[in-house]
mmCIF file of C-alpha atoms and ligand atoms in Angstrom:
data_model
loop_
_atom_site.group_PDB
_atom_site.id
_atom_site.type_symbol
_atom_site.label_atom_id
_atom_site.label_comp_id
_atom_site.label_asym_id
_atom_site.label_seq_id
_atom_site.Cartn_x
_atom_site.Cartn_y
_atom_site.Cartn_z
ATOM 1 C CA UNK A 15 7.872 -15.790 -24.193
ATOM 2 C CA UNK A 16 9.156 -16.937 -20.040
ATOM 3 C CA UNK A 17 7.701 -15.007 -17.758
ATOM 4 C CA UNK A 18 9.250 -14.545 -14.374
ATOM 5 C CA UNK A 19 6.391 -14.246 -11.995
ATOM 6 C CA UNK A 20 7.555 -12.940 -8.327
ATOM 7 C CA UNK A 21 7.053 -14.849 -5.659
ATOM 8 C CA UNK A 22 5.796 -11.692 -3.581
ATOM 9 C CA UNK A 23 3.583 -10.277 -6.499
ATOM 10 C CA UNK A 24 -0.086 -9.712 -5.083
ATOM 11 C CA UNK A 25 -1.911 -9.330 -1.826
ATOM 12 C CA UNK A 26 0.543 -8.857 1.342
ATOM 13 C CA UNK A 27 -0.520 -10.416 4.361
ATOM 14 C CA UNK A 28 -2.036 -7.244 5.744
ATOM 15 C CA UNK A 29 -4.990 -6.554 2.875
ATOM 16 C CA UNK A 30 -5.006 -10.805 2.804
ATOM 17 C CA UNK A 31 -6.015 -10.542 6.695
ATOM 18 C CA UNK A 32 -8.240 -7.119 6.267
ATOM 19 C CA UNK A 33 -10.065 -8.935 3.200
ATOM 20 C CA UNK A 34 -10.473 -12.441 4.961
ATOM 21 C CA UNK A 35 -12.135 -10.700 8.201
ATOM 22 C CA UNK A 36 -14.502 -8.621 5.677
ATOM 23 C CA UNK A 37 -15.535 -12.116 4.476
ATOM 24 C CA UNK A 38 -16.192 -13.705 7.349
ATOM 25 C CA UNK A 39 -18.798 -11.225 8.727
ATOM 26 C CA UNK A 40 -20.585 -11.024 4.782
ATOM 27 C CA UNK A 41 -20.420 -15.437 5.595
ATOM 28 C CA UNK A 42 -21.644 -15.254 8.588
ATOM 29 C CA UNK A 43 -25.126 -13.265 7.439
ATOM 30 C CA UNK A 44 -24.523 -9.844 8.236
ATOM 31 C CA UNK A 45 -26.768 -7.711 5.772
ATOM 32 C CA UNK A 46 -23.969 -5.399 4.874
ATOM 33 C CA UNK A 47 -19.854 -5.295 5.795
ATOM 34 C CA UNK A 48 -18.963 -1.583 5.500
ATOM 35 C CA UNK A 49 -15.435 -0.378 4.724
ATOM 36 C CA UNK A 50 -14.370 3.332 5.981
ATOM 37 C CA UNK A 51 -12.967 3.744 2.860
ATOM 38 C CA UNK A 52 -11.960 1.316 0.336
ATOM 39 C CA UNK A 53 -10.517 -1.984 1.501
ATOM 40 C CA UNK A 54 -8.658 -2.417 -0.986
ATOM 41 C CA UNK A 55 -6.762 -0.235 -4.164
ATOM 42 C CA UNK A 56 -8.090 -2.278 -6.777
ATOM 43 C CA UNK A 57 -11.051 -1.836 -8.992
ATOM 44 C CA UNK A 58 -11.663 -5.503 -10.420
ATOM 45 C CA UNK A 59 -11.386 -6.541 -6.659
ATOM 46 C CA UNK A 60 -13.385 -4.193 -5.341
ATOM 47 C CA UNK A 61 -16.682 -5.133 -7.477
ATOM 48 C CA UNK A 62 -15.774 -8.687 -6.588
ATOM 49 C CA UNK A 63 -16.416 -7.565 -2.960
ATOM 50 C CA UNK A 64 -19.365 -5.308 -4.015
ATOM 51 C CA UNK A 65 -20.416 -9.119 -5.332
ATOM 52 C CA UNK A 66 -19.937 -10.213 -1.400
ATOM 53 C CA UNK A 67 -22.065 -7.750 0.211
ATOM 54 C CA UNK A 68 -18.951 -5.640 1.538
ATOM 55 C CA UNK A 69 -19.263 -2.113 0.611
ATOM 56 C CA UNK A 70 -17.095 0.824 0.700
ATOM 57 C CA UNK A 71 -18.409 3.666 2.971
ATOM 58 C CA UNK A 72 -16.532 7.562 3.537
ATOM 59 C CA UNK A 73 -13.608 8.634 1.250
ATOM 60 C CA UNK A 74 -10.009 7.553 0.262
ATOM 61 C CA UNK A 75 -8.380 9.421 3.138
ATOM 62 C CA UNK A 76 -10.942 8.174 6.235
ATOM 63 C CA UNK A 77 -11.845 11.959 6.562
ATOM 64 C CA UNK A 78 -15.521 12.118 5.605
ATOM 65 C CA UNK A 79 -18.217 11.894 8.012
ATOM 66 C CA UNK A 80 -20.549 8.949 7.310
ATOM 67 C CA UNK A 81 -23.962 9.144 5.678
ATOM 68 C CA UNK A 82 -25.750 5.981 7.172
ATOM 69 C CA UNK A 83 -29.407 4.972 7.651
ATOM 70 C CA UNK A 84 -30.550 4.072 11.238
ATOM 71 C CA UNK A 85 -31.217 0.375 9.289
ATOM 72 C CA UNK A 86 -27.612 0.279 7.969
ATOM 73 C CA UNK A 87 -26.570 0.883 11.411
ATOM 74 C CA UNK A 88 -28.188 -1.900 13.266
ATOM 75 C CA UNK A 89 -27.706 -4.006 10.329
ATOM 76 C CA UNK A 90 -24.358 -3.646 9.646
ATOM 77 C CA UNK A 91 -20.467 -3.689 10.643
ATOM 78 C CA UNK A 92 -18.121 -0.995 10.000
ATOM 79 C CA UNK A 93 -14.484 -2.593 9.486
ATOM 80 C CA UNK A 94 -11.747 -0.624 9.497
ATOM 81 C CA UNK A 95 -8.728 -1.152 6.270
ATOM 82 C CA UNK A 96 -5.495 -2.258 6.859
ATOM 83 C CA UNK A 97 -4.248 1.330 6.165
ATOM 84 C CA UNK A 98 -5.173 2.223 9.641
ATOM 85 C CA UNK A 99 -6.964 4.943 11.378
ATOM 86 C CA UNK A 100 -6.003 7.847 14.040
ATOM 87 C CA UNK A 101 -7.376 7.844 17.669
ATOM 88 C CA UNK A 102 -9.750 11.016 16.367
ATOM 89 C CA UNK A 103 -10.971 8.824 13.655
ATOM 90 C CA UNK A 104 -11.721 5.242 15.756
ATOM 91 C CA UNK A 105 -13.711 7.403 18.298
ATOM 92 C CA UNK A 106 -15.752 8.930 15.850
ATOM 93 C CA UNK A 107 -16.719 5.930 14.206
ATOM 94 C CA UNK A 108 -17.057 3.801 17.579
ATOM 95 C CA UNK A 109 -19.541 7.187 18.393
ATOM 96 C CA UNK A 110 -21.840 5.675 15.467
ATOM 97 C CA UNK A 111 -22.779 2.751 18.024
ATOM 98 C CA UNK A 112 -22.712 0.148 15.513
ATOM 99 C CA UNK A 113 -20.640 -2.881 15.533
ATOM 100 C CA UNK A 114 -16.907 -2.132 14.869
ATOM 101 C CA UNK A 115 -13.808 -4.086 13.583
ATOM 102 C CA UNK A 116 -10.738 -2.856 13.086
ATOM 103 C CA UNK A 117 -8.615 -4.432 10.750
ATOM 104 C CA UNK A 118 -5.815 -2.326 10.183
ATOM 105 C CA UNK A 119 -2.356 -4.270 9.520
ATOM 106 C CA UNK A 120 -0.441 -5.189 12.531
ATOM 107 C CA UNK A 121 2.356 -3.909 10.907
ATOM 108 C CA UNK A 122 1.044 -1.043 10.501
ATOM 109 C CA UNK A 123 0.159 -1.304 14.553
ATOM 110 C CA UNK A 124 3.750 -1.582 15.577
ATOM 111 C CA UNK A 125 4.324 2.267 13.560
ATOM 112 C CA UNK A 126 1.491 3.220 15.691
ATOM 113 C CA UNK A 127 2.795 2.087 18.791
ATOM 114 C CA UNK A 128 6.287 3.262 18.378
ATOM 115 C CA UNK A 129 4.774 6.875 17.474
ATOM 116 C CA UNK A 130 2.524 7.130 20.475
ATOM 117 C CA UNK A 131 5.241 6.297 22.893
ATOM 118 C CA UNK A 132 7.738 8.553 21.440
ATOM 119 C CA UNK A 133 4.583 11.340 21.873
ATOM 120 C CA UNK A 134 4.056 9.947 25.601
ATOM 121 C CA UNK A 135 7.512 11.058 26.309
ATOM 122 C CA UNK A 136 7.288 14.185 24.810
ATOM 123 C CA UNK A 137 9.309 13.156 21.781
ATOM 124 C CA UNK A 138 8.510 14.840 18.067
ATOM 125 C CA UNK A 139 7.894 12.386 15.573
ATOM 126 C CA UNK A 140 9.099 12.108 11.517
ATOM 127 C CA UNK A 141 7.299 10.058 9.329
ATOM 128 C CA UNK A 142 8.762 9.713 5.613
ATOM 129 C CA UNK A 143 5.874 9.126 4.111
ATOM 130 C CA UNK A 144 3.157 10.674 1.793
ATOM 131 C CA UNK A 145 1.173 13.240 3.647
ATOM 132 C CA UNK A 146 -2.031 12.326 1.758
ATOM 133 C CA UNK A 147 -2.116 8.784 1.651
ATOM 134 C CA UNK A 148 -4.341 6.836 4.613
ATOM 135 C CA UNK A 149 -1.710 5.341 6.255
ATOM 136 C CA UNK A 150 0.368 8.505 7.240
ATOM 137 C CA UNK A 151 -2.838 10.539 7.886
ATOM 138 C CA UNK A 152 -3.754 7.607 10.363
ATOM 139 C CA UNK A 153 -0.523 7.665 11.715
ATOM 140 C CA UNK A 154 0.065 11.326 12.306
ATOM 141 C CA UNK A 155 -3.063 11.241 14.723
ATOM 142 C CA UNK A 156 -0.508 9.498 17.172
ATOM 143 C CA UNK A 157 2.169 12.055 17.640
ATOM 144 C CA UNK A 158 0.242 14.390 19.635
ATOM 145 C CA UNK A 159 0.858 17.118 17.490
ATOM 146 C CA UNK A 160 4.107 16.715 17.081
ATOM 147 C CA UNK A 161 4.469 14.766 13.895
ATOM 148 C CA UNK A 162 5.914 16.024 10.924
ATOM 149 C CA UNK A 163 6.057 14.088 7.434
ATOM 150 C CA UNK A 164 8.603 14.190 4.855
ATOM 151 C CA UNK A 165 9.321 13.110 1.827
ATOM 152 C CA UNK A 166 12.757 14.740 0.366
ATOM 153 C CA UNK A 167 15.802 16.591 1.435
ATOM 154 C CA UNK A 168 14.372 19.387 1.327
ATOM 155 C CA UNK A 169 11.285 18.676 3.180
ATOM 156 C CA UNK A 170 13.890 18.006 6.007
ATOM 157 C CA UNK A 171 15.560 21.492 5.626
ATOM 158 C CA UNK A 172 12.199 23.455 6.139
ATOM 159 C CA UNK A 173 11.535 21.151 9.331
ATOM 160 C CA UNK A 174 11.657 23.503 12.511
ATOM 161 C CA UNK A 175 13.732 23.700 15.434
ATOM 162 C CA UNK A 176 12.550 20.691 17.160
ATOM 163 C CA UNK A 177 13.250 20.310 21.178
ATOM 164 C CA UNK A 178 12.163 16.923 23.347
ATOM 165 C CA UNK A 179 14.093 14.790 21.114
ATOM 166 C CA UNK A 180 13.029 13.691 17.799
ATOM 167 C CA UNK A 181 12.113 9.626 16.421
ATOM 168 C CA UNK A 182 11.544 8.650 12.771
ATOM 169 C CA UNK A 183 9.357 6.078 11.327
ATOM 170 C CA UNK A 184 8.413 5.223 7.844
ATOM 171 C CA UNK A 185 5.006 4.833 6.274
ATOM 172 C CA UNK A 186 4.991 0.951 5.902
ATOM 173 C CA UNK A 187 5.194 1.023 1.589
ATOM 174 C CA UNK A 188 8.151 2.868 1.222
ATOM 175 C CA UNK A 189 11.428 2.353 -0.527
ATOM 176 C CA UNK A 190 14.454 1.319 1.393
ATOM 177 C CA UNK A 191 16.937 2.721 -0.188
ATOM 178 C CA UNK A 192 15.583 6.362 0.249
ATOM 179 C CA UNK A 193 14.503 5.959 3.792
ATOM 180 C CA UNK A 194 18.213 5.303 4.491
ATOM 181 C CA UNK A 195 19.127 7.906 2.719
ATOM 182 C CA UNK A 196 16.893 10.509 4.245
ATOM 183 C CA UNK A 197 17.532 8.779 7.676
ATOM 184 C CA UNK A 198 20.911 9.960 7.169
ATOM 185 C CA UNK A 199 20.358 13.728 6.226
ATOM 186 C CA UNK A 200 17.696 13.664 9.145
ATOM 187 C CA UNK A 201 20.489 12.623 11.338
ATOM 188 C CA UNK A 202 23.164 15.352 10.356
ATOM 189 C CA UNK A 203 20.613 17.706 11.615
ATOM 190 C CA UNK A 204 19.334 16.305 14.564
ATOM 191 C CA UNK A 205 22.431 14.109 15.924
ATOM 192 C CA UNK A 206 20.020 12.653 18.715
ATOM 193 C CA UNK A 207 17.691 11.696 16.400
ATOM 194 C CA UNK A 208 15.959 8.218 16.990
ATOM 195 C CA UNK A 209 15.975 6.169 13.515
ATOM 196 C CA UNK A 210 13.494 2.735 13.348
ATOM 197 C CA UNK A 211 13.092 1.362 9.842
ATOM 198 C CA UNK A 212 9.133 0.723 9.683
ATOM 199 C CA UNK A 213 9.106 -0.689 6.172
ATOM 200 C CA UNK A 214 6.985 -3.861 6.723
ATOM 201 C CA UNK A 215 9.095 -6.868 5.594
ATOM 202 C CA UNK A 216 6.309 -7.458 2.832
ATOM 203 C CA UNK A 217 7.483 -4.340 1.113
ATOM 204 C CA UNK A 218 10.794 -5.158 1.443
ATOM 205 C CA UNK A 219 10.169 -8.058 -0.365
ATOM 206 C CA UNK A 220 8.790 -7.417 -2.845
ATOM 207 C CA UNK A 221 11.612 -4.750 -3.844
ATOM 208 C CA UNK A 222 14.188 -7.345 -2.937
ATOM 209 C CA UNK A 223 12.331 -9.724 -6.066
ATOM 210 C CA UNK A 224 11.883 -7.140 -8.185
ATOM 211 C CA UNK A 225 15.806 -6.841 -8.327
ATOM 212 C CA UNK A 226 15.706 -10.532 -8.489
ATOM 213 C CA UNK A 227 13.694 -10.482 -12.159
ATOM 214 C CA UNK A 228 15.897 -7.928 -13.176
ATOM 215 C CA UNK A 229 19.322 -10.187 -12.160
ATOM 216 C CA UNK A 230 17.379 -13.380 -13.342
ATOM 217 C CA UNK A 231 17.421 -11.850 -16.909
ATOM 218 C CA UNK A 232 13.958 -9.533 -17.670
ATOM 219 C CA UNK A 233 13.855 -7.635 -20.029
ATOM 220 C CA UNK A 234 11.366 -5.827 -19.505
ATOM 221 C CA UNK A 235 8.885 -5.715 -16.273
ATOM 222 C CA UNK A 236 5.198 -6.073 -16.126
ATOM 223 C CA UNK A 237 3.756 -4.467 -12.515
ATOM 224 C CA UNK A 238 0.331 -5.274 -12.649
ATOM 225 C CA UNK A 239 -2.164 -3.357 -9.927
ATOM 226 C CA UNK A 240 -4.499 -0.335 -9.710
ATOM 227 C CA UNK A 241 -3.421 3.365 -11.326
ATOM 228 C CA UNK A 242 -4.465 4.939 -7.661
ATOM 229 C CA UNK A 243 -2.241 2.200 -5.930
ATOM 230 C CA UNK A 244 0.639 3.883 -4.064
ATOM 231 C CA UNK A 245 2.538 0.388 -3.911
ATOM 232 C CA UNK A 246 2.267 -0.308 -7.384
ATOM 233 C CA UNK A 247 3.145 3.015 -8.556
ATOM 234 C CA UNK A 248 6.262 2.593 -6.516
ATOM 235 C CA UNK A 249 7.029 -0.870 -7.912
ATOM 236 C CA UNK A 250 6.777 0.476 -11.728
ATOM 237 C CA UNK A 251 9.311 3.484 -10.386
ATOM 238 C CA UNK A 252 11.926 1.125 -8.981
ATOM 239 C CA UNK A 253 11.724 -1.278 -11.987
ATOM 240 C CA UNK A 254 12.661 2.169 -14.417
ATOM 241 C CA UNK A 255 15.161 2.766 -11.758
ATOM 242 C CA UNK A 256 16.512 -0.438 -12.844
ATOM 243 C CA UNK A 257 16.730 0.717 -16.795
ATOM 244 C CA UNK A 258 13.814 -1.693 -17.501
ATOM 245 C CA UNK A 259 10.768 -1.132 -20.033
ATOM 246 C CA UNK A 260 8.046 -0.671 -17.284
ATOM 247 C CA UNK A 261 4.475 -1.681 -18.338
ATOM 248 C CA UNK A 262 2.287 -0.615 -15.598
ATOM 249 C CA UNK A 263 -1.226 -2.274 -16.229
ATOM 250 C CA UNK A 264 -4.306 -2.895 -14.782
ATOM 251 C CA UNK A 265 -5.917 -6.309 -15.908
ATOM 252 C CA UNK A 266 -4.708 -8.887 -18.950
ATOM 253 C CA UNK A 267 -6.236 -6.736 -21.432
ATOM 254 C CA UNK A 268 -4.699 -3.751 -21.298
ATOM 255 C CA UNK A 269 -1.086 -6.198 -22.392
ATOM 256 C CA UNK A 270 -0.018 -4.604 -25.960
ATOM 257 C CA UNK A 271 0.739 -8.286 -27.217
ATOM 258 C CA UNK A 272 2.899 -6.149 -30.447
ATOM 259 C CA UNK A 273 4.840 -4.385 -27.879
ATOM 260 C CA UNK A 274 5.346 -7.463 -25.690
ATOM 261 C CA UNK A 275 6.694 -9.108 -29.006
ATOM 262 C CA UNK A 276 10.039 -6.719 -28.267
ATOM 263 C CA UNK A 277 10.868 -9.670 -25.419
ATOM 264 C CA UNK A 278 11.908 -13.137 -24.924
ATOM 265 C CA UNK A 279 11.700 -12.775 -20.851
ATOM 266 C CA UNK A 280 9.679 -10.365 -18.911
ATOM 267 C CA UNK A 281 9.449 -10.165 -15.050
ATOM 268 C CA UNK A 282 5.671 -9.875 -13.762
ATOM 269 C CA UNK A 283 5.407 -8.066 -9.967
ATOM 270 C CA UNK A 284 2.022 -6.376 -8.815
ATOM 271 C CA UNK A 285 1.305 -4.307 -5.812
ATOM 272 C CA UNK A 286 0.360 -5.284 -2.688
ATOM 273 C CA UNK A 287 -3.766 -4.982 -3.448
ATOM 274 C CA UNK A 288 -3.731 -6.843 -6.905
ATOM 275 C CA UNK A 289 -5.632 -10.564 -6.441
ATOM 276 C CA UNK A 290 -4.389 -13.415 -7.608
ATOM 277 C CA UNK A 291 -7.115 -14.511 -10.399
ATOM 278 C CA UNK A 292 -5.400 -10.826 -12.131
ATOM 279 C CA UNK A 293 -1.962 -12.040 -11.853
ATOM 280 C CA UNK A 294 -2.701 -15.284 -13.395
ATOM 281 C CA UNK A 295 -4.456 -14.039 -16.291
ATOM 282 C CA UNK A 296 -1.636 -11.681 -17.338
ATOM 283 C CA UNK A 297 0.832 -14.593 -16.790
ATOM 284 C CA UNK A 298 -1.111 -16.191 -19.088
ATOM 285 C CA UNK A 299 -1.433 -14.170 -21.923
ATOM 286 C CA UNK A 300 2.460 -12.892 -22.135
ATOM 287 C CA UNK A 301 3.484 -16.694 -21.933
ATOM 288 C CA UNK A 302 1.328 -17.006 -25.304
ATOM 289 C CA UNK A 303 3.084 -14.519 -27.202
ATOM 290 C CA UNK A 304 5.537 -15.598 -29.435
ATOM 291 C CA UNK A 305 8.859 -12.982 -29.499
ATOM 292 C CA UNK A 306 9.702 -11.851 -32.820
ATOM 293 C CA UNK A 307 13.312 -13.008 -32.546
ATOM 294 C CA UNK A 308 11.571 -16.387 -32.714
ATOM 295 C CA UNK A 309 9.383 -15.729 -35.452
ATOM 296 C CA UNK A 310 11.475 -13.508 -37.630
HETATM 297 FE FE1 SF4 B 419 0.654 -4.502 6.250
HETATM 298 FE FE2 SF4 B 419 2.829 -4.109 4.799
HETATM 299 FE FE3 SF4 B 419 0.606 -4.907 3.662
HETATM 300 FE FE4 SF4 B 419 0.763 -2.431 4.597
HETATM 301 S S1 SF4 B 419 1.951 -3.307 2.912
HETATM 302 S S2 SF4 B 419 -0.944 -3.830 4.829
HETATM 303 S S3 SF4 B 419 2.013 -2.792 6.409
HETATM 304 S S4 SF4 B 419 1.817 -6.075 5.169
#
């Protein structure tokens, strides 16, 4: 069958850079490279790293206190994820006096920044966003207590009176055609409201090629990344948006090659977390099947 691969599928630059960093202190001898949390949404990957000496530390949401020996803590650095952390969080884990690197996305630095000045001014703050994933709980930690986070119309209704004025961001995976949409309805009830699209430009990408597969003649889409991935989740939603047999997979092996026979073309996208060496292998095996138009 052709397989449309697209050109954004994989790692964005921000887990790239977070991963790269990791690497460097396990290369340059340090015993262990802890992650607060894991670095990265992807199973396969993550033993890979296991493989590297970098090891995943606290829980999903950067909540948990750490457990650490006194030896782990001389002998070891504690890097923060791309996902990003709140204020609360970086001074408890700076309090652990070990040696500290934070790696979280610049992108995800600018939402940061634009929160905490809003806050400085006395501003509330909207983040559409999911309240549970790392990113937003990181993020919230900036607004001085004054951040909300939505995710729907009505989410919006049941926000309070708000006075000081009123900014919203986005949480940096989301999809662009429903943060305009909320922006909007967020507007009509706060007129003065302060709108900045946040969606990094490599999620806007890779929603901007998944259109492209579909326009370039797919018939059905592939997204290949972790169950627990929010980015891949949302990929495999916007490709059903798009009236598309969705096949959201983990590795190569989990391809129904039967199924597959349905196609002659079918797009391939993965989230943001999924390495390349998983890509390639699923690229592989759906350009070996032979369609049944073909064979029948
Ligand atoms: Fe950075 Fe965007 Fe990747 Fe998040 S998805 S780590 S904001 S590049």
């Amino acid at each position: 069958m052709k397989v449309l691969r697209a050109k954004s599928a994989g790692f964005c630059w921000g887990v790239e850079r977070a991963i790269r960093i990791a690497e460097a202190y396990s290369q340059e001898g340090k015993q262990k490279v802890l992650t607060d949390g894991p670095l990265i949404h992807n199973s396969q990957m993550m033993e890979r790293l296991e493989s590297e000496r970098i090891h995943e530390v606290g829980d999903y949401t950067s909540e948990a206190e750490l457990d650490l020996s006194a030896e782990e803590k001389e002998n070891s650095v504690l890097v923060v994820r791309a996902h990003g952390i709140s204020p609360e969080r970086r001074k408890y884990l700076k309090s652990l006096g070990m040696e500290f690197k934070d790696a979280t996305c610049p992108d995800v630095g600018v939402i940061a920044g634009r929160i905490k000045a809003g806050a400085r001014k006395g501003k509330n703050t909207v983040i559409f966003g999911d309240p549970k994933h790392p990113e937003v709980i990181g993020l919230l930690g900036y607004a001085g207590g004054r951040g909300h986070v939505v995710q729907s119309e009505e989410d919006i209704a049941r926000l309070p009176e708000l006075e000081g004025g009123v900014a919203m961001v986005s949480q940096s995976t989301m999809f662009v055609h429903e943060f305009e949409r909320l922006s909007g309805i967020l507007r009509e009830r706060y007129p003065e409201a302060e709108i900045y699209d946040t969606i990094c430009g490599a999620t806007k990408e890779r929603q901007t090629d998944l259109r492209k597969l579909v326009q370039e003649g797919a018939e059905a889409i592939v997204v290949i990344g972790g169950h627990h991935s929010a980015n891949t989740r949302k990929l495999a939603k916007l490709a059903e948006d798009h009236d598309r047999p969705t096949y959201h997979i983990e590795t190569a092996e989990q391809i129904d090659e039967e199924e597959m026979r349905r196609y002659a073309v079918v797009g391939v996208t993965a989230g943001a977390s999924t390495p390349d060496f998983i890509i390639d292998s699923v690229e592989k095996r759906l350009a070996a099947i032979e369609p049944m138009a073909m064979t029948e």
